[in-house]
CSV table of N, CA and C in Angstrom, one decimal:
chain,number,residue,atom,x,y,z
A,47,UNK,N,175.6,98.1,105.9
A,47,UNK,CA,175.5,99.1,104.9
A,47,UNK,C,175.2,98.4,103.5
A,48,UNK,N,174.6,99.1,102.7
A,48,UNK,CA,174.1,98.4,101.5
A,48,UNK,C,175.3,98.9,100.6
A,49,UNK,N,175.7,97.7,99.6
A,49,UNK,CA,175.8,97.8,98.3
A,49,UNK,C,176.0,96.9,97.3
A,50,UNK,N,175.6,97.6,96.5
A,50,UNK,CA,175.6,96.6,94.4
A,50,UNK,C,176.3,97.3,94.2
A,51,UNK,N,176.9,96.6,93.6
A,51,UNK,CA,178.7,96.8,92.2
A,51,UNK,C,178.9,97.9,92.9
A,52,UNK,N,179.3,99.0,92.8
A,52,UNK,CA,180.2,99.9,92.8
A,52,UNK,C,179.2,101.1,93.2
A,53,UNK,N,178.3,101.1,93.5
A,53,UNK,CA,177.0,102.4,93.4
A,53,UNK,C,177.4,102.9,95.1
A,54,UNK,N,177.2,102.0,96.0
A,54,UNK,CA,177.6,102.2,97.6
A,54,UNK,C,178.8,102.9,97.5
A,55,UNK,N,179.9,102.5,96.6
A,55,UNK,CA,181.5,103.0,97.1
A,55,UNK,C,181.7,104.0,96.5
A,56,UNK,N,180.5,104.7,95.9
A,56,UNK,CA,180.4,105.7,95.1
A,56,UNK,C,179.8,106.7,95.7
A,57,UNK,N,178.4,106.4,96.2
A,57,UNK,CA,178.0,107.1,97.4
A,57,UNK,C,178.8,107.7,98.5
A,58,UNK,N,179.4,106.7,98.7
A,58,UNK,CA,180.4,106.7,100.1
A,58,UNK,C,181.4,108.0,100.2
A,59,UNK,N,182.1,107.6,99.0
A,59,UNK,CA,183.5,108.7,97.9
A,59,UNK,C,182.6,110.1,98.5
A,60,UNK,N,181.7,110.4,97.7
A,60,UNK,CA,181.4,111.3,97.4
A,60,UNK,C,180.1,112.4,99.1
A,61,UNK,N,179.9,111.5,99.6
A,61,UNK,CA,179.1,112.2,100.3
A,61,UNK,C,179.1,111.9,101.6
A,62,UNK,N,179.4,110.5,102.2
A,62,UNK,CA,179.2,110.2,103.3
A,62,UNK,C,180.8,110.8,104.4
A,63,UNK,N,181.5,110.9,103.5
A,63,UNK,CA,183.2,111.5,104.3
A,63,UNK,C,183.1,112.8,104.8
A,64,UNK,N,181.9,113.4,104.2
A,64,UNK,CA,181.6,115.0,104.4
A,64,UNK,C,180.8,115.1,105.5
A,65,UNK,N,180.2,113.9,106.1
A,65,UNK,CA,178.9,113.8,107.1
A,65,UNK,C,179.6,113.8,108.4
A,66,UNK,N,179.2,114.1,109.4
A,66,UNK,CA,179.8,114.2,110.7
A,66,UNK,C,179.5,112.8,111.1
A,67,UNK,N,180.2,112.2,112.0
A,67,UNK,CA,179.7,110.5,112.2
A,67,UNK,C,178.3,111.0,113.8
A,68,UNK,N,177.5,109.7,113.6
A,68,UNK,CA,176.1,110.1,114.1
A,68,UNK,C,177.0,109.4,115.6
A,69,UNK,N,175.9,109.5,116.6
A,69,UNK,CA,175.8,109.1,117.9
A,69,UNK,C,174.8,108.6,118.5
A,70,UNK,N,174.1,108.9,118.0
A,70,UNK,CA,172.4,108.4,118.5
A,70,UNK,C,171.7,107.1,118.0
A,71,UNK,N,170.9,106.5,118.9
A,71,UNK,CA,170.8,105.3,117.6
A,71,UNK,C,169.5,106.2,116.8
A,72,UNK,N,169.1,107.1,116.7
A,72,UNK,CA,168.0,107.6,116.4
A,72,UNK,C,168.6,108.8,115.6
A,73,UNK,N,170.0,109.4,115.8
A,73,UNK,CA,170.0,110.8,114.8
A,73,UNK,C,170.0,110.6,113.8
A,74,UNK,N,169.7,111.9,113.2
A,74,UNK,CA,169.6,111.7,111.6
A,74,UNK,C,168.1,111.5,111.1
A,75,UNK,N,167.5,111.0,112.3
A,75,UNK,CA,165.8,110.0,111.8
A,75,UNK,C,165.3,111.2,111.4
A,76,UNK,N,165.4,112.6,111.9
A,76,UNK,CA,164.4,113.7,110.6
A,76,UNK,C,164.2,113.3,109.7
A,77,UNK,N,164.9,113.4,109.2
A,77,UNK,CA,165.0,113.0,107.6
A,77,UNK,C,164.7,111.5,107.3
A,78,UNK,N,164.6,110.6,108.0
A,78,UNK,CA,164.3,109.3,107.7
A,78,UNK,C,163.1,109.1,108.7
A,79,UNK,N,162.1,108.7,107.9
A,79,UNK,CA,161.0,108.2,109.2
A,79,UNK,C,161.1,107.1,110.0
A,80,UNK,N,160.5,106.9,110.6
A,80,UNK,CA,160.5,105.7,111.3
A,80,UNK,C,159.3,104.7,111.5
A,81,UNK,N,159.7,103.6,111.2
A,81,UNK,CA,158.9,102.0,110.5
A,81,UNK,C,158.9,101.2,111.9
A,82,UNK,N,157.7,101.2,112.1
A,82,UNK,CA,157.4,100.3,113.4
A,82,UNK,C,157.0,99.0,112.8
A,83,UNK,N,158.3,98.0,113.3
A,83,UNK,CA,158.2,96.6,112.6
A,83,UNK,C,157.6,95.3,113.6
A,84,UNK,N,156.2,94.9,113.5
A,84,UNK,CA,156.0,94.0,114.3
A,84,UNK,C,156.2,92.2,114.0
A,85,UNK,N,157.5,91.9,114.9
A,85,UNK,CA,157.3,90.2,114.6
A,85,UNK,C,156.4,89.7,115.0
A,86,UNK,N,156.7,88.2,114.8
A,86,UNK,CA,155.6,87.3,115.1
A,86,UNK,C,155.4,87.1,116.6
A,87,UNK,N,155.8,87.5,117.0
A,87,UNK,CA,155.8,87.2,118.8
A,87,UNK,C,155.0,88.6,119.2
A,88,UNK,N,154.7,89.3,118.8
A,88,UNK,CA,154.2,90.7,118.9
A,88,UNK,C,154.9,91.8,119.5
A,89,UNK,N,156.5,91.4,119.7
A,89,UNK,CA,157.5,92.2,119.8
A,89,UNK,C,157.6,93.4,119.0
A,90,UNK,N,158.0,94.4,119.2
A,90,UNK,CA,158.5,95.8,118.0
A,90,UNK,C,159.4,96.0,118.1
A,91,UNK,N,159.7,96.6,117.0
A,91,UNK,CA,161.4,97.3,116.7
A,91,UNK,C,161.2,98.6,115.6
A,92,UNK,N,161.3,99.5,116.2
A,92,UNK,CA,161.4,100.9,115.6
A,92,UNK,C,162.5,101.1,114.0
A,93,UNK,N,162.0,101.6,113.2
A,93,UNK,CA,163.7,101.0,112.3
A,93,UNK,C,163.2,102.4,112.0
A,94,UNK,N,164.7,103.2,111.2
A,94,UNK,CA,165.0,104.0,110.5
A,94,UNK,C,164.5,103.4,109.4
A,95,UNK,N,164.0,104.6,108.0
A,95,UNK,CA,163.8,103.9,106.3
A,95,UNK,C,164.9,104.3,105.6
A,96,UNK,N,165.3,103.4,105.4
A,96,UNK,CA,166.6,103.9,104.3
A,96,UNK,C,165.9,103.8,102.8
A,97,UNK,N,165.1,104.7,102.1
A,97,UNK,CA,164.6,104.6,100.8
A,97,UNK,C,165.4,104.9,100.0
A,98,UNK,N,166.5,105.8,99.8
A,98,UNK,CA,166.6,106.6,98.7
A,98,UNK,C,168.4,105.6,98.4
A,99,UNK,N,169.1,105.6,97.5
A,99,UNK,CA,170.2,106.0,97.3
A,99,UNK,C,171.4,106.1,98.0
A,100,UNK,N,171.5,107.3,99.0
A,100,UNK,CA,171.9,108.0,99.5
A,100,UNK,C,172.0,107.5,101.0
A,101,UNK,N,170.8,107.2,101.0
A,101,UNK,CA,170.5,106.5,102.7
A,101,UNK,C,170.8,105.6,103.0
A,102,UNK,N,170.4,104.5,101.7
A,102,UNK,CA,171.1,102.8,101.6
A,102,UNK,C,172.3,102.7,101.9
A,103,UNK,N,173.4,103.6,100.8
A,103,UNK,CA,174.6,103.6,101.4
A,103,UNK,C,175.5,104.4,102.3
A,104,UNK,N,175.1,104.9,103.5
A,104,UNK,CA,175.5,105.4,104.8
A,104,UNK,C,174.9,104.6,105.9
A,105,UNK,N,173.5,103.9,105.1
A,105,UNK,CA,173.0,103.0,105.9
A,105,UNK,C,173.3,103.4,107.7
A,106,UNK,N,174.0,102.5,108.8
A,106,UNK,CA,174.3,102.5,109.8
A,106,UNK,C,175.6,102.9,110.4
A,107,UNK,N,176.6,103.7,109.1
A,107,UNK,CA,177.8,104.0,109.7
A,107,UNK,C,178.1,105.1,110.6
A,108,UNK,N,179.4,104.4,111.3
A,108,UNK,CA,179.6,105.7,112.1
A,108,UNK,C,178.8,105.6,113.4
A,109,UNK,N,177.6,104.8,113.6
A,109,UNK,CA,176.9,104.8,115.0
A,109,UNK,C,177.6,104.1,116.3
A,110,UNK,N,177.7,104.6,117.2
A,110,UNK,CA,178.7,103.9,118.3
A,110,UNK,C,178.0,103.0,119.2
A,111,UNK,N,176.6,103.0,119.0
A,111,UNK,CA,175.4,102.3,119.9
A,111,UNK,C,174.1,102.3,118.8
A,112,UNK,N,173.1,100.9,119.0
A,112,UNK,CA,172.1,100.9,118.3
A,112,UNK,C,171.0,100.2,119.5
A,113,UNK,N,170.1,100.8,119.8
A,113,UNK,CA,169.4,100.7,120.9
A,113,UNK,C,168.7,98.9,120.4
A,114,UNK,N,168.2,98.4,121.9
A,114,UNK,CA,168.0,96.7,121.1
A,114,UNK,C,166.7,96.6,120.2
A,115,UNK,N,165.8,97.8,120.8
A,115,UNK,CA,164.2,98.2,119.8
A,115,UNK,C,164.5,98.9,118.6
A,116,UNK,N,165.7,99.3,118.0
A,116,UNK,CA,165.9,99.9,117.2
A,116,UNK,C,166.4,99.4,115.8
A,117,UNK,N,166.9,99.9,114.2
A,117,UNK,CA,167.1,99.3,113.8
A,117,UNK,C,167.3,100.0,112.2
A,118,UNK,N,167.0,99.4,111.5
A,118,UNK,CA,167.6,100.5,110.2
A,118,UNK,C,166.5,99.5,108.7
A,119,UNK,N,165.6,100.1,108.1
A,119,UNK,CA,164.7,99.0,107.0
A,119,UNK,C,165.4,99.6,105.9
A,120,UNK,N,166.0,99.0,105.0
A,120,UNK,CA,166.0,99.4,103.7
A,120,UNK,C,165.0,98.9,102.7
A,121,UNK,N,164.8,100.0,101.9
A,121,UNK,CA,163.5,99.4,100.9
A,121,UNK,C,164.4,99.7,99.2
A,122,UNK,N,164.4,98.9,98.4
A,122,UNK,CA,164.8,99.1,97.2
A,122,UNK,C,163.4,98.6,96.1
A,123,UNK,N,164.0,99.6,95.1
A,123,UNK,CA,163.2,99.9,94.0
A,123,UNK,C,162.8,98.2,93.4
A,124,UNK,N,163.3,97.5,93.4
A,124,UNK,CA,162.9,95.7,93.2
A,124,UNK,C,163.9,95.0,93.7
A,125,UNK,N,163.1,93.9,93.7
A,125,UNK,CA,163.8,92.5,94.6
A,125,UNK,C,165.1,92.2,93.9
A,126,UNK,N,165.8,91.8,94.6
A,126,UNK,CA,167.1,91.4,93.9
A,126,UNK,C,167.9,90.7,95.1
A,127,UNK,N,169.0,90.4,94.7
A,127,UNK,CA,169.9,90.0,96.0
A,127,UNK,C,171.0,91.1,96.3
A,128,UNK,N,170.5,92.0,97.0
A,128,UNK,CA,171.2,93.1,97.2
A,128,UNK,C,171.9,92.7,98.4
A,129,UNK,N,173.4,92.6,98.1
A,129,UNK,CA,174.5,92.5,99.0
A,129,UNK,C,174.8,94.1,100.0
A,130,UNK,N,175.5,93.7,101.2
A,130,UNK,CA,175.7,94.4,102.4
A,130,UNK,C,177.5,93.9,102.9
A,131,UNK,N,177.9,95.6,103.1
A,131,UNK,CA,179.2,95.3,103.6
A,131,UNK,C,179.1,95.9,105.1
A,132,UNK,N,180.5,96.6,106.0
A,132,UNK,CA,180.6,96.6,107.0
A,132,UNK,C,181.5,97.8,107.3
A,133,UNK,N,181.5,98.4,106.0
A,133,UNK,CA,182.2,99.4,106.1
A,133,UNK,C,182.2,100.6,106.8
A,134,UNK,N,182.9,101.2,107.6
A,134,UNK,CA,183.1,101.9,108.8
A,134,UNK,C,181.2,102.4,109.4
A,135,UNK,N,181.1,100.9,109.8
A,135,UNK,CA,180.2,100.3,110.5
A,135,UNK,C,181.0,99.9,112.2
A,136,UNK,N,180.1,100.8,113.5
A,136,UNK,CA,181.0,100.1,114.4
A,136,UNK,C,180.2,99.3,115.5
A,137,UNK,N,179.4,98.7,115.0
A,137,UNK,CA,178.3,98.1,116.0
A,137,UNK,C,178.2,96.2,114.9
A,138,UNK,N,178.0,95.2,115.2
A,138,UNK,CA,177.7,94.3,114.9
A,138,UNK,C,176.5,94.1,114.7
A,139,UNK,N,175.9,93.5,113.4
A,139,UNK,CA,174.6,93.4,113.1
A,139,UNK,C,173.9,92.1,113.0
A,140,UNK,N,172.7,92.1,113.2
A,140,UNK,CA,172.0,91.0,112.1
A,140,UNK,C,171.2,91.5,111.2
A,141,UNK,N,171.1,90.9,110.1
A,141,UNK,CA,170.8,91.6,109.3
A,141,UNK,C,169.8,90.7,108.3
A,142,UNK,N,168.5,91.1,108.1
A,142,UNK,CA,167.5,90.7,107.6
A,142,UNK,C,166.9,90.8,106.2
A,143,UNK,N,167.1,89.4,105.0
A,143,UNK,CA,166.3,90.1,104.0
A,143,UNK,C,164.8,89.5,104.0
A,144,UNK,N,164.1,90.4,103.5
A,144,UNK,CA,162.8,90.3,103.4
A,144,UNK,C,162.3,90.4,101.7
A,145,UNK,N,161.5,89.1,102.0
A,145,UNK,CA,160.9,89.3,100.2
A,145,UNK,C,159.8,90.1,100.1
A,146,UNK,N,159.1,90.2,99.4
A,146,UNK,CA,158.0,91.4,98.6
A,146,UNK,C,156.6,91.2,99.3
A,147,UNK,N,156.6,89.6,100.0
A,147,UNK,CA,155.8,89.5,101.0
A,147,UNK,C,155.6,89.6,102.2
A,148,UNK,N,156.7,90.1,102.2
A,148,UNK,CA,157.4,90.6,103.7
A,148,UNK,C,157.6,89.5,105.2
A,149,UNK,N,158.1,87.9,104.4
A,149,UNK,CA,158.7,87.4,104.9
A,149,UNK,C,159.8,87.2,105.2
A,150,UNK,N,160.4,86.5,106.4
A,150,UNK,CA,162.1,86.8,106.3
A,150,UNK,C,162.5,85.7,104.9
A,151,UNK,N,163.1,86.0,104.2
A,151,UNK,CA,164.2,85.4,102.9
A,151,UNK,C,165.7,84.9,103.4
A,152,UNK,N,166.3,85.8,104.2
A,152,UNK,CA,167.8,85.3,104.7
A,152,UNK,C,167.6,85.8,105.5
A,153,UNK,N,168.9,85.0,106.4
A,153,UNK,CA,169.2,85.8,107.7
A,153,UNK,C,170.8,85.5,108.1
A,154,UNK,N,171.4,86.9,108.4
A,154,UNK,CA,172.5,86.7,108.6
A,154,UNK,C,173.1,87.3,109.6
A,155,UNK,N,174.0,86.7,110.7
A,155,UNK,CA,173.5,86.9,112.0
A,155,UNK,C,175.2,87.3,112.6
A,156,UNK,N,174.9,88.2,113.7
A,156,UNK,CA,176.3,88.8,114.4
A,156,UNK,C,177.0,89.3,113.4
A,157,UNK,N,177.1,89.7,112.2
A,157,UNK,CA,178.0,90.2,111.1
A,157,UNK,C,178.1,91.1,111.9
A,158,UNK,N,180.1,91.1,111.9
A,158,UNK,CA,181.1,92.0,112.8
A,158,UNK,C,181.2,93.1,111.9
A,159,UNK,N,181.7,94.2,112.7
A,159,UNK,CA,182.4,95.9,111.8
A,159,UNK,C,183.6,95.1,111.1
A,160,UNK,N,183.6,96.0,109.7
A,160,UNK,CA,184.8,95.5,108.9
A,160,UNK,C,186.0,96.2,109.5
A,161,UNK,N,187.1,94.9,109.9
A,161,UNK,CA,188.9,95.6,110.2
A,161,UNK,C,189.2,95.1,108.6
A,162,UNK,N,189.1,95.1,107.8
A,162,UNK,CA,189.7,94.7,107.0
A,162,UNK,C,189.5,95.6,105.6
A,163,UNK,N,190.3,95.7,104.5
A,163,UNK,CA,190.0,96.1,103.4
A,163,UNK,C,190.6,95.2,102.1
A,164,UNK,N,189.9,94.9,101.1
A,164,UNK,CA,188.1,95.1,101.0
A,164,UNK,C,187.4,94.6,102.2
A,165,UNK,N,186.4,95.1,102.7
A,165,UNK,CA,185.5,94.5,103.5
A,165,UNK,C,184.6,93.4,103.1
A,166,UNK,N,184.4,92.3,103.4
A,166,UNK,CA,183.9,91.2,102.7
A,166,UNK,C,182.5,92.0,102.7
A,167,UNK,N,181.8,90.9,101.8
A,167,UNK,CA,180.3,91.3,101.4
A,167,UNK,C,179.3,90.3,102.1
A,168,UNK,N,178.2,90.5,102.3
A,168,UNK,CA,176.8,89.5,102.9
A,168,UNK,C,175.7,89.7,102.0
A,169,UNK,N,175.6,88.5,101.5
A,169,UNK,CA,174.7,88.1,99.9
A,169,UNK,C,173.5,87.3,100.5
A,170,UNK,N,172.5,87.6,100.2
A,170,UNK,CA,171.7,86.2,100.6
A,170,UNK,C,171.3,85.3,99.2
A,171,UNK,N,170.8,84.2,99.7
A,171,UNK,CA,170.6,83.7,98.2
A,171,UNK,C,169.6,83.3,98.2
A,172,UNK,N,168.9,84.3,98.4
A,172,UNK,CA,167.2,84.3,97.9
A,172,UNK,C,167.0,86.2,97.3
A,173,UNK,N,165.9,86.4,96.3
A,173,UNK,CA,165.4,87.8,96.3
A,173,UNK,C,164.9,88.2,97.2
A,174,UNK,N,165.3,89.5,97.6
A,174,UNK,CA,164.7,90.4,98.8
A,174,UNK,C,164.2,91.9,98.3
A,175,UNK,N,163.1,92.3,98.7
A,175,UNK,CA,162.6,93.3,98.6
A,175,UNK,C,163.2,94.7,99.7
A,176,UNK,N,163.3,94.2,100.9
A,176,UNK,CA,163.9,95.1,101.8
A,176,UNK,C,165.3,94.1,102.6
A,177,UNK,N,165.5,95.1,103.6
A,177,UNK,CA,166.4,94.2,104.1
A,177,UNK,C,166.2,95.2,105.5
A,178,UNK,N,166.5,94.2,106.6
A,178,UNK,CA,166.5,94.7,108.3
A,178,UNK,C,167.7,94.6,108.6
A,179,UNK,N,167.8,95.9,109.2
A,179,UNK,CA,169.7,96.0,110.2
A,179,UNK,C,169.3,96.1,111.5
A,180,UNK,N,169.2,94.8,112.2
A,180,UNK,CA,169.2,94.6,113.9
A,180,UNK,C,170.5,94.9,114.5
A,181,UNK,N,170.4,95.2,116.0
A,181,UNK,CA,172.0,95.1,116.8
A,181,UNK,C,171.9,93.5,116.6
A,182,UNK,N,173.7,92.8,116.6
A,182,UNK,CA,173.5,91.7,116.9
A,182,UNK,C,172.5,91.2,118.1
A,183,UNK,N,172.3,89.8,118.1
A,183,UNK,CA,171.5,89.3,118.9
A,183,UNK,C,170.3,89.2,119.0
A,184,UNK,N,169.7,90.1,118.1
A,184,UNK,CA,168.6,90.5,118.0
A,184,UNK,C,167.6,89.2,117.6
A,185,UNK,N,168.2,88.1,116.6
A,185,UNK,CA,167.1,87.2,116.0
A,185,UNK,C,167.5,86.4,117.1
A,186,UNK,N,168.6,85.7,117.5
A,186,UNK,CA,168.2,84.9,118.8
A,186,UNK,C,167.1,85.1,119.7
A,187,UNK,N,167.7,86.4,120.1
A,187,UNK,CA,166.3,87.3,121.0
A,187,UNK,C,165.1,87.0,121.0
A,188,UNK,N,164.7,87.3,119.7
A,188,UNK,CA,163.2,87.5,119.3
A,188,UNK,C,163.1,86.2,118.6
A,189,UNK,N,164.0,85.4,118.2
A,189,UNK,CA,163.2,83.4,117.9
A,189,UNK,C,163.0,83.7,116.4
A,190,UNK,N,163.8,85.0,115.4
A,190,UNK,CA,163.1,84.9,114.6
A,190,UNK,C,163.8,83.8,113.1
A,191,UNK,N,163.2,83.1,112.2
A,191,UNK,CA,163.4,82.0,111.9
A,191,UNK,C,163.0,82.9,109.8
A,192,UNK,N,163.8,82.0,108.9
A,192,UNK,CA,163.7,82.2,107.7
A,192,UNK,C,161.9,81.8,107.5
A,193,UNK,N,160.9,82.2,107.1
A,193,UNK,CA,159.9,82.3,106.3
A,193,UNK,C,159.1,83.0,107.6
A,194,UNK,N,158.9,83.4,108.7
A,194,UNK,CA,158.2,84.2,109.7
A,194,UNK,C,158.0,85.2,108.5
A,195,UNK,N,156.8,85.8,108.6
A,195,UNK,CA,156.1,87.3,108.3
A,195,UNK,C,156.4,88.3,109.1
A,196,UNK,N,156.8,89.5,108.7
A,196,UNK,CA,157.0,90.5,109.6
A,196,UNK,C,155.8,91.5,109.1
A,197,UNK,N,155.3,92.3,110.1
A,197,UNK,CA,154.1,93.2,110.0
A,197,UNK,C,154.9,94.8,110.2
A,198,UNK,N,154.6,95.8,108.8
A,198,UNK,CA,155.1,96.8,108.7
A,198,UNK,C,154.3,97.4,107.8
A,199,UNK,N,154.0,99.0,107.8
A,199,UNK,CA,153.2,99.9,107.0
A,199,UNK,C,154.5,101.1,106.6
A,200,UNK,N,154.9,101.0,105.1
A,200,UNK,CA,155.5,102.0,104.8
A,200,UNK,C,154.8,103.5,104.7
A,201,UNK,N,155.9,104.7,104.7
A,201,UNK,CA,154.8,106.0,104.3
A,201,UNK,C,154.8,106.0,103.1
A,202,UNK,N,153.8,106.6,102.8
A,202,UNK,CA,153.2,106.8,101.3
A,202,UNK,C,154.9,107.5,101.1
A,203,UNK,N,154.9,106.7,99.2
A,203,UNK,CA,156.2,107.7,98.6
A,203,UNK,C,155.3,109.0,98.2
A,204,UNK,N,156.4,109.8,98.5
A,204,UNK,CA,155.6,111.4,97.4
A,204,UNK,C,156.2,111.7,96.4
């Protein structure tokens, strides 16, 4: 789940308590399209787009299964080091940032669901333009390594 300072737990307060918790690794995708991400091995992984706000921080919670081709892309309005917590998150992730060239920047890998409160945070310490939410296991899997290119076509914003 995404968040900077206090905007996520603000999100969260306010909107995400009211949401029924999802099931699918796919519900919800109406409303979110879906970003067919090709690595370098010519592997794919279908990802939800978390564009907006709202999407960032609900991000992946609440899902009880995340299929292994599946996955969640966040895109923010500029690069930064946008940190990620685990909050009533129940799947373990890895989780990918991506710079503006759409190579991997960080990588941070098996991050467990948060038991704890505060839930620690996951920073990378490079700028990232988007960021990838894999099931764990996922980069082992697919071999994928800090500066690889990932191949993806956003939809037009309207």
């Amino acid at each position: 789940m995404f968040k900077r300072h206090t905007l996520a737990a603000a999100l969260f307060l306010t909107g995400a308590l009211l949401t029924p918790p999802i099931q699918s690794a796919f519900a919800g995708s109406e409303s979110s399209p879906l970003v067919t991400i090709t690595y370098p091995t010519g592997a794919r992984v279908h990802a939800e787009l978390a564009d907006t706000p709202q999407k960032r921080s609900r991000g992946l919670m609440f899902r009880e299964q995340i299929a292994p081709d599946a996955g969640m892309l966040f895109r923010f309005e500029e690069a930064g080091e946008w940190s990620f917590w685990m909050k009533n998150t129940k799947v373990a992730l890895d989780i990918l940032w991506i710079g503006p060239d759409k190579k991997i920047a960080y990588i941070e890998e098996n991050v467990p669901p948060c038991r704890q409160d505060p839930c620690p945070e996951y920073k990378p310490s490079k700028e990232a333009l988007y960021a990838l939410e894999l099931p764990a296991g996922s980069v082992k899997r697919e071999k994928l390594a800090t500066g690889m290119k990932l191949a993806f076509e956003l939809p037009k914003q309207r």
